[in-house]
Amino acid sequence: MNVRPNGPFTAPRGRSWRRGPGSRVAWSYEREVSVTVTADPVTDIMEDAPDPIDQLSALEEAYGEPVRAQYVERGAFLPPQPDDQHMDAAAEFYFQLRTAGFPLAGMGIGLRCGVKYERTQALLIPDFYVKHRRPTDLDEAYRRTHKGWYSIDLLALVGEVTSTNHETDTGPKYRTYAAAGVPVYVLLHRQEGKAYAYSDPVSAPERGDPHYATKTEVEIGRPLPLPEPYPALETEFLLER
């Protein structure tokens, strides 16, 4: 399991680091479960490797508390603790979508990418989203089967607000959302002072890496137009923070 920490990554309290074979480092704890860190995520993924859902469960068990870890492009990562502006922006966009007549806008659920594959491809917790529909009994059965993760196929729009690990939002998450066919990806890039709306996902291998064919870009402070039927998202409130 390739764990990509955002900043110094320390063993949980009461655990200890140990050097494993080659370049691997792992922490061990009472139940002899280990989470491995390696610089080579490709060669370390084997056909009989544990499902990433189980790997993230082991990570939380090692810490003894929920850590909201995510998994993308063959690597797990622990997002940095969001600051006030991050949470305020995500909540504001969620509120704007709700008040514009999109009651299926939400925040906080975990989503699995990999419905069409045997292995889990990604496990993500977006900052905000709009669902195509309310989860059905089949969706809830899927969630139970996958230990709390819904299918990413539920999403019509997904949104992220960057933190210090903004490269994850502009790289692996961007490609993963496009590959999964999420119709619209909204990105508030605080480091650049810009907001983006990506649409028309392309995931055909012959057309390069998964990407969005259409991009709309504005400076923070200006309304961000979204594809129909969504409203433009106001970003002026961020200038007041």
Short mmCIF file of N, CA and C in Angstrom, two decimals, residues 57-230:
data_model
loop_
_atom_site.label_atom_id
_atom_site.label_comp_id
_atom_site.label_asym_id
_atom_site.label_seq_id
_atom_site.Cartn_x
_atom_site.Cartn_y
_atom_site.Cartn_z
N SER A 57 -9.26 0.50 6.26
CA SER A 57 -9.81 0.06 7.54
C SER A 57 -8.69 -0.29 8.51
N ALA A 58 -7.63 -0.93 8.00
CA ALA A 58 -6.48 -1.25 8.84
C ALA A 58 -5.79 0.02 9.33
N LEU A 59 -5.74 1.03 8.45
CA LEU A 59 -5.13 2.30 8.83
C LEU A 59 -5.90 2.94 9.98
N GLU A 60 -7.23 2.94 9.88
CA GLU A 60 -8.03 3.52 10.96
C GLU A 60 -7.91 2.69 12.24
N GLU A 61 -7.84 1.38 12.09
CA GLU A 61 -7.69 0.53 13.27
C GLU A 61 -6.36 0.80 13.96
N ALA A 62 -5.32 1.06 13.17
CA ALA A 62 -4.02 1.35 13.75
C ALA A 62 -4.04 2.64 14.56
N TYR A 63 -4.77 3.62 14.08
CA TYR A 63 -4.88 4.88 14.80
C TYR A 63 -5.85 4.79 15.97
N GLY A 64 -6.79 3.88 15.89
CA GLY A 64 -7.76 3.76 16.96
C GLY A 64 -8.87 4.78 16.90
N GLU A 65 -8.97 5.49 15.79
CA GLU A 65 -10.01 6.51 15.61
C GLU A 65 -10.17 6.78 14.12
N PRO A 66 -11.32 7.32 13.69
CA PRO A 66 -11.51 7.63 12.27
C PRO A 66 -10.50 8.68 11.80
N VAL A 67 -9.87 8.42 10.66
CA VAL A 67 -8.91 9.39 10.11
C VAL A 67 -9.32 9.87 8.72
N ARG A 68 -10.40 9.34 8.18
CA ARG A 68 -10.94 9.78 6.89
C ARG A 68 -9.89 9.69 5.78
N ALA A 69 -9.12 8.62 5.79
CA ALA A 69 -8.13 8.41 4.73
C ALA A 69 -8.84 8.17 3.41
N GLN A 70 -8.15 8.48 2.31
CA GLN A 70 -8.68 8.27 0.98
C GLN A 70 -7.65 7.51 0.15
N TYR A 71 -8.08 7.03 -1.01
CA TYR A 71 -7.22 6.20 -1.85
C TYR A 71 -7.44 6.59 -3.30
N VAL A 72 -6.35 6.85 -4.01
CA VAL A 72 -6.46 7.24 -5.41
C VAL A 72 -5.16 6.90 -6.13
N GLU A 73 -5.27 6.42 -7.35
CA GLU A 73 -4.11 6.07 -8.18
C GLU A 73 -3.09 5.23 -7.42
N ARG A 74 -3.59 4.16 -6.81
CA ARG A 74 -2.77 3.15 -6.14
C ARG A 74 -2.05 3.68 -4.91
N GLY A 75 -2.54 4.72 -4.33
CA GLY A 75 -1.92 5.24 -3.12
C GLY A 75 -2.94 5.79 -2.15
N ALA A 76 -2.73 5.54 -0.86
CA ALA A 76 -3.58 6.12 0.17
C ALA A 76 -2.98 7.43 0.63
N PHE A 77 -3.83 8.33 1.09
CA PHE A 77 -3.33 9.60 1.63
C PHE A 77 -4.25 10.09 2.73
N LEU A 78 -3.67 10.84 3.65
CA LEU A 78 -4.42 11.45 4.74
C LEU A 78 -4.53 12.93 4.44
N PRO A 79 -5.71 13.44 4.10
CA PRO A 79 -5.84 14.86 3.81
C PRO A 79 -5.48 15.69 5.04
N PRO A 80 -4.90 16.87 4.83
CA PRO A 80 -4.63 17.75 5.97
C PRO A 80 -5.93 18.20 6.62
N GLN A 81 -5.86 18.51 7.89
CA GLN A 81 -7.05 19.01 8.58
C GLN A 81 -7.49 20.31 7.92
N PRO A 82 -8.74 20.41 7.45
CA PRO A 82 -9.17 21.62 6.74
C PRO A 82 -9.22 22.83 7.66
N ASP A 83 -8.85 24.00 7.11
CA ASP A 83 -8.95 25.23 7.89
C ASP A 83 -10.36 25.82 7.74
N ASP A 84 -10.59 26.94 8.43
CA ASP A 84 -11.93 27.53 8.45
C ASP A 84 -12.39 27.95 7.06
N GLN A 85 -11.48 28.56 6.27
CA GLN A 85 -11.87 29.02 4.93
C GLN A 85 -12.26 27.85 4.04
N HIS A 86 -11.53 26.76 4.17
CA HIS A 86 -11.84 25.56 3.39
C HIS A 86 -13.26 25.09 3.67
N MET A 87 -13.58 24.92 4.95
CA MET A 87 -14.90 24.43 5.32
C MET A 87 -15.99 25.43 4.97
N ASP A 88 -15.68 26.72 5.13
CA ASP A 88 -16.67 27.76 4.82
C ASP A 88 -17.00 27.75 3.33
N ALA A 89 -15.96 27.60 2.48
CA ALA A 89 -16.18 27.60 1.04
C ALA A 89 -17.00 26.38 0.61
N ALA A 90 -16.65 25.20 1.13
CA ALA A 90 -17.40 24.00 0.78
C ALA A 90 -18.86 24.11 1.20
N ALA A 91 -19.08 24.62 2.42
CA ALA A 91 -20.46 24.77 2.91
C ALA A 91 -21.23 25.82 2.11
N GLU A 92 -20.55 26.89 1.71
CA GLU A 92 -21.21 27.95 0.93
C GLU A 92 -21.65 27.42 -0.44
N PHE A 93 -20.79 26.67 -1.12
CA PHE A 93 -21.16 26.13 -2.42
C PHE A 93 -22.30 25.11 -2.28
N TYR A 94 -22.23 24.30 -1.25
CA TYR A 94 -23.32 23.37 -0.97
C TYR A 94 -24.63 24.13 -0.76
N PHE A 95 -24.57 25.22 0.01
CA PHE A 95 -25.76 26.02 0.29
C PHE A 95 -26.29 26.67 -0.99
N GLN A 96 -25.38 27.20 -1.82
CA GLN A 96 -25.82 27.83 -3.07
C GLN A 96 -26.54 26.83 -3.97
N LEU A 97 -26.02 25.62 -4.06
CA LEU A 97 -26.65 24.60 -4.89
C LEU A 97 -28.01 24.20 -4.33
N ARG A 98 -28.09 24.05 -3.03
CA ARG A 98 -29.37 23.69 -2.39
C ARG A 98 -30.43 24.77 -2.62
N THR A 99 -30.05 26.01 -2.38
CA THR A 99 -31.04 27.09 -2.51
C THR A 99 -31.41 27.35 -3.96
N ALA A 100 -30.58 26.88 -4.92
CA ALA A 100 -30.91 27.03 -6.34
C ALA A 100 -31.82 25.91 -6.83
N GLY A 101 -32.24 25.04 -5.93
CA GLY A 101 -33.19 24.00 -6.33
C GLY A 101 -32.59 22.63 -6.55
N PHE A 102 -31.43 22.37 -5.94
CA PHE A 102 -30.79 21.06 -6.07
C PHE A 102 -30.73 20.40 -4.70
N PRO A 103 -31.84 19.78 -4.28
CA PRO A 103 -31.90 19.20 -2.94
C PRO A 103 -30.99 18.00 -2.74
N LEU A 104 -30.44 17.47 -3.84
CA LEU A 104 -29.54 16.32 -3.72
C LEU A 104 -28.09 16.75 -3.60
N ALA A 105 -27.85 18.06 -3.40
CA ALA A 105 -26.51 18.53 -3.06
C ALA A 105 -26.18 18.04 -1.66
N GLY A 106 -24.93 17.69 -1.44
CA GLY A 106 -24.55 17.17 -0.14
C GLY A 106 -23.08 17.32 0.14
N MET A 107 -22.67 16.82 1.31
CA MET A 107 -21.29 16.88 1.76
C MET A 107 -21.01 15.62 2.58
N GLY A 108 -19.77 15.13 2.49
CA GLY A 108 -19.28 14.20 3.49
C GLY A 108 -19.34 12.72 3.23
N ILE A 109 -20.03 12.22 2.19
CA ILE A 109 -20.09 10.77 2.02
C ILE A 109 -18.84 10.26 1.31
N GLY A 110 -18.53 8.98 1.57
CA GLY A 110 -17.41 8.34 0.90
C GLY A 110 -17.87 7.65 -0.36
N LEU A 111 -17.06 7.74 -1.41
CA LEU A 111 -17.44 7.22 -2.73
C LEU A 111 -16.37 6.29 -3.28
N ARG A 112 -16.82 5.18 -3.82
CA ARG A 112 -15.92 4.18 -4.39
C ARG A 112 -15.99 4.22 -5.90
N CYS A 113 -14.85 4.21 -6.53
CA CYS A 113 -14.73 4.09 -7.98
C CYS A 113 -14.20 2.70 -8.27
N GLY A 114 -14.92 1.96 -9.09
CA GLY A 114 -14.49 0.61 -9.40
C GLY A 114 -15.65 -0.32 -9.65
N VAL A 115 -16.82 0.24 -9.92
CA VAL A 115 -18.02 -0.57 -10.15
C VAL A 115 -17.81 -1.55 -11.29
N LYS A 116 -17.08 -1.12 -12.33
CA LYS A 116 -16.92 -1.95 -13.52
C LYS A 116 -15.66 -2.80 -13.46
N TYR A 117 -14.98 -2.81 -12.32
CA TYR A 117 -13.74 -3.55 -12.20
C TYR A 117 -13.80 -4.43 -10.95
N GLU A 118 -12.97 -5.45 -10.93
CA GLU A 118 -12.91 -6.30 -9.76
C GLU A 118 -12.31 -5.55 -8.58
N ARG A 119 -11.25 -4.79 -8.82
CA ARG A 119 -10.58 -4.08 -7.74
C ARG A 119 -11.13 -2.67 -7.58
N THR A 120 -11.04 -2.20 -6.34
CA THR A 120 -11.38 -0.81 -6.07
C THR A 120 -10.33 0.08 -6.71
N GLN A 121 -10.75 1.06 -7.50
CA GLN A 121 -9.83 1.96 -8.17
C GLN A 121 -9.55 3.22 -7.34
N ALA A 122 -10.54 3.68 -6.61
CA ALA A 122 -10.37 4.89 -5.80
C ALA A 122 -11.43 4.94 -4.71
N LEU A 123 -11.07 5.60 -3.60
CA LEU A 123 -11.98 5.84 -2.49
C LEU A 123 -11.83 7.30 -2.11
N LEU A 124 -12.86 8.09 -2.37
CA LEU A 124 -12.74 9.54 -2.22
C LEU A 124 -13.89 10.11 -1.39
N ILE A 125 -13.59 11.20 -0.70
CA ILE A 125 -14.59 11.91 0.11
C ILE A 125 -14.58 13.36 -0.37
N PRO A 126 -15.37 13.71 -1.37
CA PRO A 126 -15.34 15.08 -1.91
C PRO A 126 -15.88 16.09 -0.91
N ASP A 127 -15.52 17.36 -1.14
CA ASP A 127 -15.97 18.43 -0.25
C ASP A 127 -17.46 18.72 -0.41
N PHE A 128 -17.96 18.63 -1.63
CA PHE A 128 -19.40 18.78 -1.87
C PHE A 128 -19.74 18.09 -3.18
N TYR A 129 -21.02 17.88 -3.41
CA TYR A 129 -21.43 17.13 -4.60
C TYR A 129 -22.92 17.33 -4.83
N VAL A 130 -23.38 16.90 -6.00
CA VAL A 130 -24.81 16.78 -6.30
C VAL A 130 -25.03 15.37 -6.83
N LYS A 131 -25.98 14.66 -6.27
CA LYS A 131 -26.28 13.30 -6.72
C LYS A 131 -27.27 13.32 -7.88
N HIS A 132 -27.19 12.28 -8.72
CA HIS A 132 -28.18 12.09 -9.78
C HIS A 132 -29.56 11.82 -9.19
N ARG A 133 -29.57 11.06 -8.09
CA ARG A 133 -30.82 10.57 -7.50
C ARG A 133 -30.53 10.19 -6.06
N ARG A 134 -31.59 9.98 -5.33
CA ARG A 134 -31.42 9.48 -3.97
C ARG A 134 -31.02 8.00 -4.01
N PRO A 135 -30.20 7.55 -3.07
CA PRO A 135 -29.79 6.14 -3.07
C PRO A 135 -30.99 5.20 -2.95
N THR A 136 -30.98 4.17 -3.76
CA THR A 136 -32.02 3.14 -3.73
C THR A 136 -31.61 2.03 -2.76
N ASP A 137 -32.48 1.04 -2.61
CA ASP A 137 -32.13 -0.12 -1.79
C ASP A 137 -30.89 -0.81 -2.34
N LEU A 138 -30.76 -0.85 -3.66
CA LEU A 138 -29.56 -1.46 -4.26
C LEU A 138 -28.32 -0.65 -3.93
N ASP A 139 -28.44 0.68 -3.94
CA ASP A 139 -27.30 1.53 -3.57
C ASP A 139 -26.90 1.29 -2.11
N GLU A 140 -27.89 1.14 -1.25
CA GLU A 140 -27.58 0.91 0.16
C GLU A 140 -26.96 -0.48 0.35
N ALA A 141 -27.40 -1.46 -0.45
CA ALA A 141 -26.79 -2.78 -0.39
C ALA A 141 -25.34 -2.71 -0.86
N TYR A 142 -25.10 -1.93 -1.92
CA TYR A 142 -23.73 -1.71 -2.41
C TYR A 142 -22.88 -1.11 -1.30
N ARG A 143 -23.42 -0.12 -0.61
CA ARG A 143 -22.68 0.53 0.48
C ARG A 143 -22.33 -0.46 1.59
N ARG A 144 -23.26 -1.31 1.95
CA ARG A 144 -22.98 -2.31 2.99
C ARG A 144 -21.90 -3.28 2.52
N THR A 145 -22.00 -3.71 1.27
CA THR A 145 -21.01 -4.64 0.72
C THR A 145 -19.62 -4.04 0.74
N HIS A 146 -19.55 -2.74 0.46
CA HIS A 146 -18.25 -2.06 0.39
C HIS A 146 -17.94 -1.24 1.63
N LYS A 147 -18.49 -1.68 2.75
CA LYS A 147 -18.11 -1.19 4.08
C LYS A 147 -18.22 0.32 4.24
N GLY A 148 -19.35 0.86 3.76
CA GLY A 148 -19.62 2.27 4.00
C GLY A 148 -19.38 3.19 2.82
N TRP A 149 -18.92 2.66 1.68
CA TRP A 149 -18.61 3.49 0.52
C TRP A 149 -19.71 3.31 -0.54
N TYR A 150 -20.30 4.43 -0.96
CA TYR A 150 -21.27 4.41 -2.05
C TYR A 150 -20.54 4.36 -3.39
N SER A 151 -21.28 4.00 -4.45
CA SER A 151 -20.72 4.03 -5.80
C SER A 151 -20.62 5.47 -6.29
N ILE A 152 -19.52 5.79 -6.94
CA ILE A 152 -19.34 7.13 -7.49
C ILE A 152 -20.32 7.41 -8.62
N ASP A 153 -20.97 6.35 -9.13
CA ASP A 153 -21.97 6.53 -10.19
C ASP A 153 -23.17 7.35 -9.72
N LEU A 154 -23.32 7.55 -8.43
CA LEU A 154 -24.42 8.37 -7.91
C LEU A 154 -24.24 9.85 -8.24
N LEU A 155 -23.01 10.27 -8.54
CA LEU A 155 -22.73 11.70 -8.64
C LEU A 155 -23.02 12.29 -10.01
N ALA A 156 -23.64 13.46 -9.99
CA ALA A 156 -23.83 14.28 -11.20
C ALA A 156 -22.83 15.42 -11.23
N LEU A 157 -22.38 15.85 -10.06
CA LEU A 157 -21.41 16.95 -9.93
C LEU A 157 -20.59 16.67 -8.69
N VAL A 158 -19.30 16.95 -8.77
CA VAL A 158 -18.42 16.79 -7.61
C VAL A 158 -17.59 18.05 -7.45
N GLY A 159 -17.29 18.43 -6.21
CA GLY A 159 -16.53 19.65 -5.97
C GLY A 159 -15.46 19.47 -4.92
N GLU A 160 -14.33 20.13 -5.13
CA GLU A 160 -13.22 20.11 -4.18
C GLU A 160 -12.73 21.53 -3.93
N VAL A 161 -12.31 21.78 -2.70
CA VAL A 161 -11.66 23.03 -2.31
C VAL A 161 -10.24 22.67 -1.93
N THR A 162 -9.24 23.31 -2.53
CA THR A 162 -7.86 22.90 -2.29
C THR A 162 -7.40 23.23 -0.88
N SER A 163 -6.51 22.38 -0.37
CA SER A 163 -5.78 22.62 0.86
C SER A 163 -4.30 22.64 0.50
N THR A 164 -3.44 22.36 1.47
CA THR A 164 -2.00 22.36 1.17
C THR A 164 -1.62 21.26 0.20
N ASN A 165 -2.45 20.23 0.08
CA ASN A 165 -2.18 19.14 -0.86
C ASN A 165 -2.92 19.36 -2.17
N HIS A 166 -2.89 20.59 -2.70
CA HIS A 166 -3.70 20.91 -3.87
C HIS A 166 -3.33 20.10 -5.10
N GLU A 167 -2.09 19.56 -5.14
CA GLU A 167 -1.72 18.74 -6.30
C GLU A 167 -2.60 17.50 -6.42
N THR A 168 -3.12 17.01 -5.30
CA THR A 168 -4.02 15.86 -5.35
C THR A 168 -5.31 16.20 -6.06
N ASP A 169 -5.84 17.40 -5.82
CA ASP A 169 -7.10 17.81 -6.45
C ASP A 169 -6.94 18.08 -7.94
N THR A 170 -5.78 18.61 -8.34
CA THR A 170 -5.57 18.97 -9.74
C THR A 170 -4.99 17.82 -10.57
N GLY A 171 -4.51 16.78 -9.90
CA GLY A 171 -3.92 15.65 -10.60
C GLY A 171 -4.73 14.38 -10.43
N PRO A 172 -4.40 13.57 -9.41
CA PRO A 172 -5.08 12.27 -9.26
C PRO A 172 -6.60 12.35 -9.16
N LYS A 173 -7.13 13.29 -8.37
CA LYS A 173 -8.59 13.38 -8.25
C LYS A 173 -9.22 13.83 -9.57
N TYR A 174 -8.60 14.79 -10.23
CA TYR A 174 -9.11 15.26 -11.53
C TYR A 174 -9.21 14.09 -12.51
N ARG A 175 -8.14 13.29 -12.60
CA ARG A 175 -8.14 12.17 -13.54
C ARG A 175 -9.14 11.09 -13.12
N THR A 176 -9.25 10.86 -11.82
CA THR A 176 -10.16 9.83 -11.34
C THR A 176 -11.61 10.20 -11.58
N TYR A 177 -11.98 11.45 -11.31
CA TYR A 177 -13.35 11.87 -11.56
C TYR A 177 -13.68 11.80 -13.06
N ALA A 178 -12.72 12.17 -13.90
CA ALA A 178 -12.94 12.08 -15.35
C ALA A 178 -13.09 10.63 -15.78
N ALA A 179 -12.20 9.76 -15.28
CA ALA A 179 -12.26 8.34 -15.64
C ALA A 179 -13.58 7.71 -15.21
N ALA A 180 -14.10 8.15 -14.07
CA ALA A 180 -15.36 7.61 -13.56
C ALA A 180 -16.57 8.18 -14.29
N GLY A 181 -16.35 9.20 -15.12
CA GLY A 181 -17.44 9.78 -15.89
C GLY A 181 -18.32 10.73 -15.10
N VAL A 182 -17.81 11.29 -13.99
CA VAL A 182 -18.59 12.30 -13.26
C VAL A 182 -18.77 13.50 -14.19
N PRO A 183 -19.99 13.91 -14.50
CA PRO A 183 -20.21 14.91 -15.56
C PRO A 183 -19.57 16.27 -15.31
N VAL A 184 -19.54 16.73 -14.06
CA VAL A 184 -19.01 18.07 -13.76
C VAL A 184 -18.10 17.99 -12.54
N TYR A 185 -16.92 18.61 -12.66
CA TYR A 185 -15.98 18.71 -11.54
C TYR A 185 -15.72 20.19 -11.28
N VAL A 186 -16.10 20.65 -10.09
CA VAL A 186 -15.88 22.04 -9.69
C VAL A 186 -14.67 22.08 -8.76
N LEU A 187 -13.73 22.96 -9.04
CA LEU A 187 -12.51 23.07 -8.24
C LEU A 187 -12.27 24.51 -7.84
N LEU A 188 -12.23 24.75 -6.54
CA LEU A 188 -11.83 26.06 -6.02
C LEU A 188 -10.37 25.96 -5.63
N HIS A 189 -9.51 26.60 -6.44
CA HIS A 189 -8.06 26.51 -6.23
C HIS A 189 -7.62 27.76 -5.46
N ARG A 190 -7.54 27.62 -4.15
CA ARG A 190 -7.23 28.79 -3.32
C ARG A 190 -5.81 29.29 -3.53
N GLN A 191 -4.88 28.39 -3.81
CA GLN A 191 -3.49 28.81 -4.01
C GLN A 191 -3.33 29.65 -5.27
N GLU A 192 -4.11 29.35 -6.30
CA GLU A 192 -4.05 30.12 -7.55
C GLU A 192 -4.98 31.32 -7.54
N GLY A 193 -5.92 31.35 -6.59
CA GLY A 193 -6.91 32.43 -6.58
C GLY A 193 -7.90 32.30 -7.73
N LYS A 194 -8.21 31.04 -8.12
CA LYS A 194 -9.10 30.81 -9.26
C LYS A 194 -10.11 29.71 -8.93
N ALA A 195 -11.19 29.72 -9.70
CA ALA A 195 -12.20 28.66 -9.61
C ALA A 195 -12.38 28.07 -11.00
N TYR A 196 -12.58 26.76 -11.06
CA TYR A 196 -12.69 26.05 -12.33
C TYR A 196 -13.95 25.19 -12.34
N ALA A 197 -14.54 25.06 -13.51
CA ALA A 197 -15.63 24.11 -13.74
C ALA A 197 -15.23 23.26 -14.94
N TYR A 198 -15.05 21.97 -14.72
CA TYR A 198 -14.69 21.04 -15.78
C TYR A 198 -15.92 20.21 -16.14
N SER A 199 -16.09 19.95 -17.43
CA SER A 199 -17.22 19.14 -17.89
C SER A 199 -16.82 18.34 -19.12
N ASP A 200 -17.69 17.46 -19.56
CA ASP A 200 -17.46 16.58 -20.71
C ASP A 200 -16.27 15.65 -20.46
N PRO A 201 -16.41 14.71 -19.51
CA PRO A 201 -15.30 13.81 -19.20
C PRO A 201 -14.95 12.89 -20.36
N VAL A 202 -13.66 12.64 -20.52
CA VAL A 202 -13.13 11.76 -21.57
C VAL A 202 -12.26 10.71 -20.88
N SER A 203 -12.56 9.44 -21.10
CA SER A 203 -11.77 8.39 -20.45
C SER A 203 -11.30 7.32 -21.42
N ALA A 204 -11.42 7.56 -22.73
CA ALA A 204 -10.98 6.59 -23.73
C ALA A 204 -9.45 6.52 -23.76
N PRO A 205 -8.85 5.33 -23.57
CA PRO A 205 -7.39 5.21 -23.54
C PRO A 205 -6.71 5.79 -24.77
N GLU A 206 -7.34 5.63 -25.94
CA GLU A 206 -6.71 6.13 -27.16
C GLU A 206 -6.67 7.65 -27.23
N ARG A 207 -7.36 8.32 -26.30
CA ARG A 207 -7.38 9.78 -26.29
C ARG A 207 -6.56 10.36 -25.14
N GLY A 208 -5.65 9.55 -24.62
CA GLY A 208 -4.75 10.03 -23.58
C GLY A 208 -5.30 9.78 -22.19
N ASP A 209 -4.65 10.40 -21.19
CA ASP A 209 -5.09 10.24 -19.82
C ASP A 209 -6.52 10.74 -19.66
N PRO A 210 -7.27 10.18 -18.72
CA PRO A 210 -8.62 10.70 -18.47
C PRO A 210 -8.58 12.20 -18.19
N HIS A 211 -9.52 12.91 -18.78
CA HIS A 211 -9.53 14.37 -18.62
C HIS A 211 -10.93 14.89 -18.94
N TYR A 212 -11.10 16.18 -18.72
CA TYR A 212 -12.34 16.86 -19.09
C TYR A 212 -12.09 17.71 -20.32
N ALA A 213 -12.96 17.58 -21.30
CA ALA A 213 -12.76 18.28 -22.57
C ALA A 213 -13.07 19.77 -22.47
N THR A 214 -13.89 20.17 -21.51
CA THR A 214 -14.31 21.57 -21.40
C THR A 214 -13.90 22.13 -20.05
N LYS A 215 -13.31 23.32 -20.06
CA LYS A 215 -12.88 23.97 -18.82
C LYS A 215 -13.33 25.42 -18.81
N THR A 216 -13.95 25.84 -17.72
CA THR A 216 -14.30 27.24 -17.50
C THR A 216 -13.49 27.73 -16.30
N GLU A 217 -12.90 28.90 -16.43
CA GLU A 217 -11.97 29.41 -15.40
C GLU A 217 -12.28 30.86 -15.09
N VAL A 218 -12.34 31.20 -13.80
CA VAL A 218 -12.55 32.59 -13.40
C VAL A 218 -11.65 32.91 -12.21
N GLU A 219 -11.37 34.20 -12.04
CA GLU A 219 -10.68 34.65 -10.84
C GLU A 219 -11.65 34.59 -9.66
N ILE A 220 -11.13 34.24 -8.49
CA ILE A 220 -11.97 34.27 -7.30
C ILE A 220 -12.50 35.68 -7.09
N GLY A 221 -13.78 35.78 -6.84
CA GLY A 221 -14.46 37.07 -6.75
C GLY A 221 -15.48 37.25 -7.85
N ARG A 222 -15.33 36.46 -8.92
CA ARG A 222 -16.27 36.51 -10.04
C ARG A 222 -17.14 35.25 -10.02
N PRO A 223 -18.37 35.32 -10.56
CA PRO A 223 -19.22 34.13 -10.62
C PRO A 223 -18.60 33.06 -11.51
N LEU A 224 -18.72 31.82 -11.09
CA LEU A 224 -18.22 30.69 -11.87
C LEU A 224 -19.39 30.04 -12.61
N PRO A 225 -19.47 30.22 -13.95
CA PRO A 225 -20.55 29.58 -14.71
C PRO A 225 -20.41 28.06 -14.68
N LEU A 226 -21.51 27.38 -14.48
CA LEU A 226 -21.54 25.92 -14.54
C LEU A 226 -22.39 25.48 -15.72
N PRO A 227 -22.18 24.26 -16.21
CA PRO A 227 -23.03 23.76 -17.29
C PRO A 227 -24.49 23.68 -16.84
N GLU A 228 -25.39 23.75 -17.80
CA GLU A 228 -26.81 23.56 -17.50
C GLU A 228 -27.02 22.18 -16.85
N PRO A 229 -27.89 22.08 -15.88
CA PRO A 229 -28.88 23.06 -15.40
C PRO A 229 -28.45 23.81 -14.16
N TYR A 230 -27.15 23.82 -13.87
CA TYR A 230 -26.69 24.38 -12.60
C TYR A 230 -26.57 25.90 -12.65
#
